Tab-separated table of C-alpha atoms and ligand atoms in Angstrom:
chain	number	residue	atom	x	y	z
A	1	MET	CA	2.413	34.445	14.633
A	2	LYS	CA	3.557	31.475	11.817
A	3	SER	CA	3.542	27.852	13.487
A	4	PHE	CA	5.091	25.219	11.274
A	5	LEU	CA	3.351	22.699	13.364
A	6	VAL	CA	-0.754	21.427	12.664
A	7	ASP	CA	-3.609	23.046	11.959
A	8	GLN	CA	-6.973	22.602	14.755
A	9	ASP	CA	-7.248	20.891	10.916
A	10	GLY	CA	-4.764	18.437	10.575
A	11	TYR	CA	-2.734	20.779	7.560
A	12	TYR	CA	0.694	21.650	7.530
A	13	GLY	CA	0.042	24.561	4.985
A	14	GLU	CA	-2.007	23.581	1.820
A	15	PHE	CA	-0.901	19.635	2.938
A	16	GLY	CA	-1.446	16.959	5.180
A	17	GLY	CA	-5.651	16.375	5.968
A	18	ALA	CA	-6.911	12.618	6.127
A	19	TYR	CA	-8.248	11.280	2.877
A	20	VAL	CA	-9.758	8.227	3.728
A	21	PRO	CA	-12.421	5.890	3.040
A	22	GLU	CA	-15.649	5.965	4.144
A	23	ILE	CA	-14.695	2.998	6.510
A	24	LEU	CA	-12.325	3.945	8.062
A	25	HIS	CA	-13.710	7.237	8.647
A	26	LYS	CA	-14.435	6.517	12.109
A	27	CYS	CA	-10.936	4.027	13.117
A	28	VAL	CA	-9.472	7.847	12.448
A	29	GLU	CA	-11.910	9.775	14.638
A	30	GLU	CA	-11.632	7.734	17.139
A	31	LEU	CA	-7.419	8.308	17.514
A	32	LYS	CA	-8.009	11.922	16.244
A	33	ASN	CA	-9.870	12.718	19.253
A	34	THR	CA	-7.851	9.420	21.634
A	35	TYR	CA	-3.805	10.474	20.983
A	36	LEU	CA	-3.306	13.801	22.435
A	37	GLU	CA	-5.218	13.002	25.867
A	38	VAL	CA	-3.449	9.603	25.614
A	39	LEU	CA	-0.006	10.628	24.967
A	40	GLU	CA	-0.305	14.305	26.912
A	41	SER	CA	-1.444	11.734	30.093
A	42	GLU	CA	1.195	11.924	32.950
A	43	ASP	CA	0.549	8.104	32.886
A	44	PHE	CA	0.965	7.403	28.937
A	45	LYS	CA	4.049	9.505	29.501
A	46	LYS	CA	5.871	8.064	32.252
A	47	GLU	CA	5.163	4.450	30.894
A	48	PHE	CA	7.317	6.287	27.499
A	49	ASP	CA	9.573	7.532	29.381
A	50	GLN	CA	10.929	4.808	31.717
A	51	LEU	CA	10.797	2.564	28.128
A	52	LEU	CA	12.829	4.566	26.853
A	53	ARG	CA	15.356	4.624	28.850
A	54	ASP	CA	15.532	1.115	30.221
A	55	TYR	CA	14.553	-0.105	27.070
A	56	VAL	CA	16.100	1.808	24.097
A	57	GLY	CA	18.658	3.244	26.333
A	58	ARG	CA	18.083	6.246	26.206
A	59	PRO	CA	19.332	9.557	25.531
A	60	SER	CA	21.098	9.098	22.869
A	61	PRO	CA	24.375	10.547	22.605
A	62	LEU	CA	25.538	14.162	21.397
A	63	TYR	CA	29.170	12.934	19.533
A	64	LEU	CA	31.510	16.385	19.377
A	65	ALA	CA	33.208	14.408	16.405
A	66	ARG	CA	36.225	16.496	15.959
A	67	ARG	CA	37.740	14.734	12.828
A	68	LEU	CA	34.239	16.043	10.738
A	69	SER	CA	34.326	19.076	12.380
A	70	GLU	CA	37.732	19.669	11.284
A	71	LYS	CA	36.812	18.777	7.124
A	72	TYR	CA	33.805	20.500	7.035
A	73	GLY	CA	35.017	23.832	9.182
A	74	CYS	CA	32.099	23.972	12.280
A	75	LYS	CA	31.557	22.818	15.068
A	76	MET	CA	30.200	19.114	14.365
A	77	TYR	CA	27.800	16.561	16.328
A	78	LEU	CA	26.221	13.374	16.044
A	79	LYS	CA	22.990	12.389	17.784
A	80	ARG	CA	23.492	9.464	17.891
A	81	GLU	CA	20.109	7.125	16.943
A	82	ASP	CA	21.886	4.107	15.142
A	83	LEU	CA	22.432	3.399	19.030
A	84	ASN	CA	19.644	3.363	19.878
A	85	HIS	CA	17.665	-0.405	20.033
A	86	THR	CA	17.274	-2.242	16.761
A	87	GLY	CA	19.458	0.087	15.694
A	88	ALA	CA	17.842	3.152	14.502
A	89	HIS	CA	14.615	5.593	15.885
A	90	LYS	CA	12.333	3.609	14.584
A	91	ILE	CA	11.438	2.137	18.017
A	92	ASN	CA	10.653	5.374	19.993
A	93	ASN	CA	7.642	5.768	17.011
A	94	THR	CA	6.758	2.167	17.975
A	95	ILE	CA	6.693	2.341	21.528
A	96	GLY	CA	4.822	5.250	21.421
A	97	GLN	CA	2.028	3.667	19.494
A	98	ILE	CA	1.316	0.781	20.720
A	99	LEU	CA	0.715	1.630	24.708
A	100	LEU	CA	-2.253	4.753	22.521
A	101	ALA	CA	-2.966	0.646	20.918
A	102	ARG	CA	-2.850	-0.814	24.043
A	103	ARG	CA	-5.060	2.102	26.106
A	104	MET	CA	-7.801	1.819	23.009
A	105	GLY	CA	-7.763	-1.596	24.219
A	106	LYS	CA	-6.788	-2.466	20.586
A	107	LYS	CA	-6.057	-6.185	20.757
A	108	ARG	CA	-4.082	-6.929	17.365
A	109	ILE	CA	-1.238	-4.575	15.489
A	110	ILE	CA	-1.122	-4.836	11.567
A	111	ALA	CA	1.959	-2.753	9.870
A	112	GLU	CA	2.772	-1.488	6.663
A	113	THR	CA	7.085	-2.051	5.880
A	114	GLY	CA	9.249	-1.708	2.652
A	115	ALA	CA	13.107	-2.886	4.129
A	116	GLY	CA	11.764	-4.180	6.625
A	117	GLN	CA	12.944	-1.800	9.732
A	118	HIS	CA	9.455	-0.924	10.875
A	119	GLY	CA	7.778	-3.901	10.673
A	120	VAL	CA	11.058	-5.229	13.074
A	121	ALA	CA	10.561	-1.455	14.932
A	122	THR	CA	6.916	-2.764	14.939
A	123	ALA	CA	7.438	-6.672	15.600
A	124	THR	CA	9.650	-5.818	18.543
A	125	VAL	CA	7.990	-3.612	20.460
A	126	CYS	CA	4.915	-6.617	20.258
A	127	ALA	CA	6.539	-9.276	21.662
A	128	LEU	CA	7.320	-6.753	24.231
A	129	MET	CA	3.587	-6.082	25.271
A	130	ASP	CA	2.154	-9.434	23.885
A	131	MET	CA	0.286	-8.112	21.433
A	132	GLU	CA	-0.563	-10.247	17.501
A	133	CYS	CA	1.646	-8.116	15.295
A	134	ILE	CA	0.492	-8.618	10.641
A	135	VAL	CA	3.061	-7.004	8.807
A	136	TYR	CA	2.275	-6.022	5.322
A	137	MET	CA	5.755	-6.514	2.489
A	138	GLY	CA	5.545	-6.060	-0.542
A	139	LYS	CA	6.875	-9.593	-2.419
A	140	THR	CA	9.815	-8.211	-3.915
A	141	ASP	CA	10.593	-6.906	-0.409
A	142	VAL	CA	10.319	-9.902	1.216
A	143	GLU	CA	13.251	-11.171	-1.326
A	144	ARG	CA	15.252	-8.487	-0.710
A	145	GLN	CA	15.004	-8.462	2.819
A	146	HIS	CA	15.346	-11.921	3.602
A	147	ILE	CA	17.200	-11.307	7.115
A	148	ASN	CA	14.041	-8.407	8.479
A	149	VAL	CA	11.367	-11.069	7.168
A	150	GLU	CA	13.239	-13.755	9.658
A	151	LYS	CA	13.764	-11.916	12.128
A	152	MET	CA	10.201	-10.582	11.933
A	153	LYS	CA	9.291	-14.181	12.348
A	154	MET	CA	11.865	-14.658	15.641
A	155	LEU	CA	9.882	-12.073	17.613
A	156	GLY	CA	6.438	-14.064	16.841
A	157	ALA	CA	5.181	-11.816	13.741
A	158	THR	CA	3.382	-12.994	10.854
A	159	VAL	CA	4.719	-11.621	7.646
A	160	ILE	CA	1.648	-11.680	5.162
A	161	PRO	CA	3.759	-11.220	1.305
A	162	VAL	CA	1.688	-9.067	-1.050
A	163	THR	CA	1.769	-10.003	-4.927
A	164	SER	CA	-0.712	-6.701	-6.500
A	165	GLY	CA	0.795	-3.908	-8.232
A	166	ASN	CA	4.416	-3.555	-7.582
A	167	MET	CA	4.810	-5.951	-4.678
A	168	THR	CA	6.395	-2.973	-3.454
A	169	LEU	CA	6.230	-0.671	-0.303
A	170	LYS	CA	3.242	1.041	-1.233
A	171	ASP	CA	1.581	-2.305	-2.200
A	172	ALA	CA	2.012	-3.074	0.955
A	173	THR	CA	0.517	-0.443	2.589
A	174	ASN	CA	-2.414	-0.502	0.306
A	175	GLU	CA	-3.378	-4.309	1.550
A	176	ALA	CA	-2.266	-1.970	5.167
A	177	ILE	CA	-5.356	-0.815	4.856
A	178	ARG	CA	-7.001	-3.018	3.511
A	179	ASP	CA	-7.060	-4.892	6.448
A	180	TRP	CA	-7.592	-1.384	8.716
A	181	CYS	CA	-10.988	-1.607	6.989
A	182	CYS	CA	-11.856	-4.936	7.973
A	183	HIS	CA	-11.453	-4.905	11.519
A	184	PRO	CA	-11.929	-1.642	12.903
A	185	ALA	CA	-13.198	-1.807	16.640
A	186	ASP	CA	-9.821	-4.526	17.297
A	187	THR	CA	-7.484	-3.529	15.258
A	188	TYR	CA	-4.333	-1.209	15.783
A	189	TYR	CA	-2.780	0.034	11.920
A	190	ILE	CA	1.333	1.029	13.546
A	191	ILE	CA	2.517	3.944	10.484
A	192	GLY	CA	6.210	3.930	10.971
A	193	SER	CA	6.514	7.750	9.797
A	194	THR	CA	5.320	11.325	9.633
A	195	VAL	CA	2.496	10.138	6.527
A	196	GLY	CA	-1.024	8.606	6.035
A	197	PRO	CA	-3.375	10.989	7.668
A	198	HIS	CA	-4.060	12.834	10.501
A	199	PRO	CA	-3.517	12.328	13.298
A	200	TYR	CA	-1.084	9.994	12.645
A	201	PRO	CA	1.997	12.688	11.265
A	202	ASP	CA	1.602	14.843	13.862
A	203	MET	CA	1.882	11.795	16.556
A	204	VAL	CA	5.015	10.437	15.148
A	205	ALA	CA	6.534	13.699	14.833
A	206	ARG	CA	5.465	14.117	18.834
A	207	LEU	CA	6.517	10.659	18.936
A	208	GLN	CA	10.090	11.575	17.273
A	209	SER	CA	10.577	14.570	19.802
A	210	VAL	CA	12.099	13.620	22.220
A	211	ILE	CA	15.271	13.588	20.010
A	212	SER	CA	14.409	17.454	19.234
A	213	GLU	CA	14.365	18.056	23.790
A	214	GLU	CA	17.057	15.879	23.816
A	215	ILE	CA	19.818	17.624	21.215
A	216	LYS	CA	17.908	20.725	23.776
A	217	LYS	CA	19.512	19.521	27.452
A	218	GLN	CA	22.404	18.244	25.746
A	219	LEU	CA	24.058	21.629	23.556
A	220	MET	CA	23.118	23.534	26.540
A	221	GLU	CA	25.147	21.668	28.963
A	222	LYS	CA	28.282	20.891	25.648
A	223	GLU	CA	27.187	25.512	24.020
A	224	GLY	CA	25.889	27.337	27.048
A	225	ARG	CA	23.003	27.710	24.651
A	226	ASP	CA	20.552	25.643	23.792
A	227	HIS	CA	20.306	25.713	20.126
A	228	PRO	CA	22.707	25.401	17.570
A	229	ASP	CA	23.070	27.181	13.444
A	230	TYR	CA	21.619	24.273	11.574
A	231	LEU	CA	20.134	20.709	11.631
A	232	ILE	CA	20.314	18.432	8.950
A	233	ALA	CA	19.180	14.922	8.948
A	234	CYS	CA	17.884	12.664	6.155
A	235	VAL	CA	13.748	12.568	5.379
A	236	GLY	CA	11.895	9.066	3.781
A	237	GLY	CA	8.341	10.093	4.893
A	238	GLY	CA	9.932	12.281	7.149
A	239	SER	CA	9.841	11.054	11.041
A	240	ASN	CA	13.861	11.349	11.622
A	241	ALA	CA	13.714	14.578	10.611
A	242	ALA	CA	10.617	16.338	12.505
A	243	GLY	CA	11.562	14.571	15.557
A	244	THR	CA	15.330	16.583	14.678
A	245	ILE	CA	13.189	19.890	14.058
A	246	TYR	CA	10.553	19.357	16.319
A	247	HIS	CA	11.345	21.925	18.850
A	248	TYR	CA	13.270	24.029	16.793
A	249	ILE	CA	10.508	23.800	13.877
A	250	ASN	CA	9.386	27.720	14.784
A	251	ASP	CA	12.578	29.160	15.972
A	252	GLU	CA	14.223	30.959	12.372
A	253	ARG	CA	17.360	31.376	14.018
A	254	VAL	CA	18.047	27.829	13.392
A	255	GLY	CA	18.703	26.330	10.207
A	256	ILE	CA	16.800	23.562	8.470
A	257	ILE	CA	18.419	21.346	5.795
A	258	LEU	CA	16.580	18.362	4.873
A	259	ALA	CA	18.252	15.425	2.672
A	260	GLU	CA	15.853	13.232	0.428
A	261	ALA	CA	17.257	10.085	-1.992
A	262	GLY	CA	18.464	11.151	-5.952
A	263	GLY	CA	18.637	8.420	-6.627
A	264	LYS	CA	20.415	8.315	-9.487
A	265	GLY	CA	20.003	12.163	-10.439
A	266	ILE	CA	16.984	14.022	-9.794
A	267	GLU	CA	16.490	13.792	-13.366
A	268	THR	CA	17.169	9.775	-15.012
A	269	GLY	CA	13.833	9.108	-13.571
A	270	MET	CA	15.382	6.472	-11.743
A	271	THR	CA	14.668	9.097	-8.337
A	272	ALA	CA	12.931	9.645	-4.046
A	273	ALA	CA	13.596	13.234	-4.663
A	274	THR	CA	9.935	14.153	-3.714
A	275	ILE	CA	10.250	17.716	-3.260
A	276	GLN	CA	12.056	18.422	-6.317
A	277	LEU	CA	9.875	16.860	-8.504
A	278	GLY	CA	6.443	16.043	-7.113
A	279	LYS	CA	3.464	16.917	-7.551
A	280	MET	CA	0.769	17.422	-5.155
A	281	GLY	CA	-1.413	14.958	-5.082
A	282	ILE	CA	-3.056	12.580	-2.192
A	283	ILE	CA	-0.312	9.677	-0.705
A	284	HIS	CA	-2.294	7.239	1.704
A	285	GLY	CA	-4.183	8.962	3.009
A	286	ALA	CA	-3.410	12.736	3.394
A	287	ARG	CA	-2.574	15.683	0.450
A	288	THR	CA	1.504	16.003	-0.349
A	289	TYR	CA	3.713	15.586	-2.881
A	290	VAL	CA	3.909	12.718	-4.853
A	291	ILE	CA	6.314	11.876	-7.381
A	292	GLN	CA	2.658	10.884	-9.763
A	293	ASN	CA	2.887	10.203	-14.134
A	294	GLU	CA	0.612	12.724	-16.428
A	295	ASP	CA	-2.143	10.897	-15.614
A	296	GLY	CA	-1.545	10.839	-12.031
A	297	GLN	CA	-0.510	7.402	-11.046
A	298	ILE	CA	1.873	7.147	-8.276
A	299	GLU	CA	5.404	6.247	-10.098
A	300	GLU	CA	7.795	3.741	-8.552
A	301	PRO	CA	10.725	5.346	-6.741
A	302	TYR	CA	14.317	4.489	-6.591
A	303	SER	CA	17.132	4.914	-3.971
A	304	ILE	CA	19.579	2.883	-3.100
A	305	SER	CA	18.633	3.009	0.491
A	306	ALA	CA	14.635	1.041	1.602
A	307	GLY	CA	14.587	3.129	3.870
A	308	LEU	CA	14.108	6.511	2.100
A	309	ASP	CA	12.630	4.984	-1.108
A	310	TYR	CA	9.003	6.544	-1.289
A	311	PRO	CA	6.368	8.060	-3.360
A	312	GLY	CA	5.302	10.775	-0.799
A	313	ILE	CA	6.969	12.368	2.303
A	314	GLY	CA	5.634	13.429	5.207
A	315	PRO	CA	2.687	17.179	4.729
A	316	ILE	CA	5.591	18.611	7.456
A	317	HIS	CA	8.237	18.673	5.597
A	318	ALA	CA	6.593	18.839	2.526
A	319	ASN	CA	4.810	22.182	3.681
A	320	LEU	CA	8.141	23.119	4.839
A	321	ALA	CA	9.626	22.952	1.749
A	322	ALA	CA	7.227	24.588	-0.048
A	323	GLN	CA	7.483	27.965	2.761
A	324	ARG	CA	10.849	28.016	2.333
A	325	ARG	CA	11.806	27.137	5.615
A	326	ALA	CA	13.395	24.234	4.736
A	327	THR	CA	16.552	23.610	2.039
A	328	VAL	CA	15.850	20.338	0.672
A	329	LEU	CA	19.046	18.870	-1.383
A	330	ALA	CA	18.989	15.617	-3.205
A	331	VAL	CA	22.631	13.420	-2.753
A	332	ASN	CA	22.452	10.868	-5.561
A	333	ASP	CA	23.485	6.992	-4.062
A	334	ASP	CA	27.115	7.444	-4.789
A	335	GLU	CA	27.412	10.522	-2.701
A	336	ALA	CA	25.803	8.739	-0.106
A	337	ILE	CA	28.012	5.594	0.001
A	338	HIS	CA	31.493	8.118	-0.255
A	339	ALA	CA	29.701	9.491	2.536
A	340	ALA	CA	29.815	6.708	4.476
A	341	TYR	CA	32.993	5.482	3.963
A	342	GLU	CA	34.075	8.660	4.836
A	343	LEU	CA	32.252	9.098	8.605
A	344	THR	CA	33.729	5.554	9.519
A	345	LYS	CA	37.168	6.828	7.986
A	346	LEU	CA	37.396	10.160	10.049
A	347	GLU	CA	35.039	8.590	14.011
A	348	GLY	CA	34.680	5.078	13.189
A	349	ILE	CA	30.714	5.187	12.597
A	350	ILE	CA	29.258	2.848	9.765
A	351	PRO	CA	26.474	5.436	9.406
A	352	ALA	CA	22.555	3.037	7.391
A	353	LEU	CA	22.370	4.054	4.249
A	354	GLU	CA	19.950	5.964	4.790
A	355	SER	CA	21.368	8.397	7.644
A	356	ALA	CA	25.021	8.950	4.673
A	357	HIS	CA	22.591	10.789	2.763
A	358	ALA	CA	22.312	13.329	5.593
A	359	LEU	CA	25.953	12.940	5.747
A	360	GLY	CA	26.495	13.602	2.032
A	361	ALA	CA	24.754	17.041	2.071
A	362	LEU	CA	27.318	18.186	3.703
A	363	LYS	CA	30.089	19.274	1.028
A	364	LYS	CA	26.877	20.597	-1.082
A	365	LEU	CA	27.118	23.578	2.264
A	366	LYS	CA	29.120	26.171	3.491
A	367	PHE	CA	29.730	27.244	6.809
A	368	LYS	CA	31.240	29.303	8.679
A	369	PRO	CA	33.837	28.387	12.210
A	370	GLU	CA	31.987	29.313	14.475
A	371	ASP	CA	28.713	27.216	13.376
A	372	VAL	CA	27.160	24.616	15.770
A	373	VAL	CA	26.023	21.837	13.608
A	374	VAL	CA	23.647	19.282	14.508
A	375	LEU	CA	23.114	15.853	12.039
A	376	THR	CA	21.557	12.601	13.087
A	377	VAL	CA	22.385	9.629	12.448
A	378	SER	CA	19.329	7.490	12.325
A	379	GLY	CA	20.538	4.856	11.981
A	380	ARG	CA	23.378	2.142	12.187
A	381	GLY	CA	25.319	0.969	8.639
A	382	ASP	CA	24.942	-3.042	9.746
A	383	LYS	CA	22.365	-3.687	7.893
A	384	ASP	CA	23.982	-2.641	4.902
A	385	ILE	CA	27.217	-3.574	4.968
A	386	GLU	CA	26.979	-6.173	1.472
A	387	THR	CA	26.291	-3.049	-0.618
A	388	TYR	CA	28.453	-0.531	0.825
A	389	LEU	CA	31.118	-3.932	0.084
A	390	SER	CA	30.008	-3.842	-3.414
A	391	PHE	CA	31.419	-0.679	-3.744
A	392	ASN	CA	34.556	-1.615	-2.188
A	393	GLU	CA	36.025	2.459	-1.578
A	394	LYS	CA	39.360	2.494	-0.268
B	1	PLP	C1	12.980	4.507	7.800
B	1	PLP	C2	14.641	4.805	8.215
B	1	PLP	C3	15.043	6.415	7.142
B	1	PLP	C4	13.731	6.799	6.959
B	1	PLP	O1	12.682	7.355	7.686
B	1	PLP	P1	11.963	8.801	7.920
B	1	PLP	O2	10.477	8.259	8.581
B	1	PLP	O3	12.096	9.875	7.043
B	1	PLP	O4	13.146	9.121	9.252
B	1	PLP	C5	16.015	6.997	7.583
B	1	PLP	N1	16.913	6.370	8.807
B	1	PLP	C6	16.928	4.936	9.596
B	1	PLP	C7	17.723	4.354	10.130
B	1	PLP	C8	15.948	3.689	8.765
B	1	PLP	O5	15.559	2.834	9.582
């Protein structure tokens, strides 16, 4: 049977793999040879599950959104990752990876961050586990995301502003990789999404797969069947989407809809719609679609949502799109903003701007009244209030 999960060599179809400098080859090999054994051990599972329950607050609710259902003519459930500790799904991944790092005997944790959400989730688990934490962040982002920088510092992390390139996420990632090259023996690099060299995309997908594991149980209770007709999630690098679809990926009864950031429109050049506009390339150690110019230089993406503002895409999703297993829609800034106001007014839930892109896809879809739809609200909107207010929609 055709599988959309990773193969023996770390590929999803023609996407993925591990394209790393010679000096990191050993680190990536070590991780590859360790992660499955650790993630599948009883000892890891016990500690991970306990922290997800008592620290993160899982399981997150699966909420039947009555007014949203009426509006879109289906049975619409929201998977409430916004209710997690630290306000989004990212904590599921950082807890899993720090438990792995500890079991590998690593002493020093490094991470890259764009908007600062992954940096905060990493600094949080480092405080929890009493481990040294260094976060690389583009200088432009340090200035734009002041509150998250202060949170990371309060949590005990060292934030290093990166001044190369455009001083954003891509440059922070390069710097984190450089650090890893210099300290391969004692340092563990926590990547924040289903990106990077194999085994990261598969590892992050597995750690986030708790989302679809819960959806299965919750739908069984509420609907008497364990699968929906459609799953909808936003994609930056693709981790909340990977978690949402993981246990349904080979189940063709379930439609998969991914919302990427259209920015100001895919034809404007100010966009982060990587799946629609990207060409095959290598980014952060993986072969995947990349927004690049004719010389193969990575172009700066744009989205109103910092979490979706990434010039690559997880190889798992690139393959789902190439194989037409998933439908990919570009949702523009204004459509996302409108959808955020709509959810707030209909259901009393202020979503993160990223999640608002998943909601913005609803207007582009047609459902049957009996369709069961699950949409993942990846995070809460507290961090985005100023952006929302600047649109001041009545
Ligand atoms: C970071 C972030 C995203 C995008 O990351 P993925 O890896 O694509 O999930 C989406 N939603 C929220 C709330 C985020 O913080």
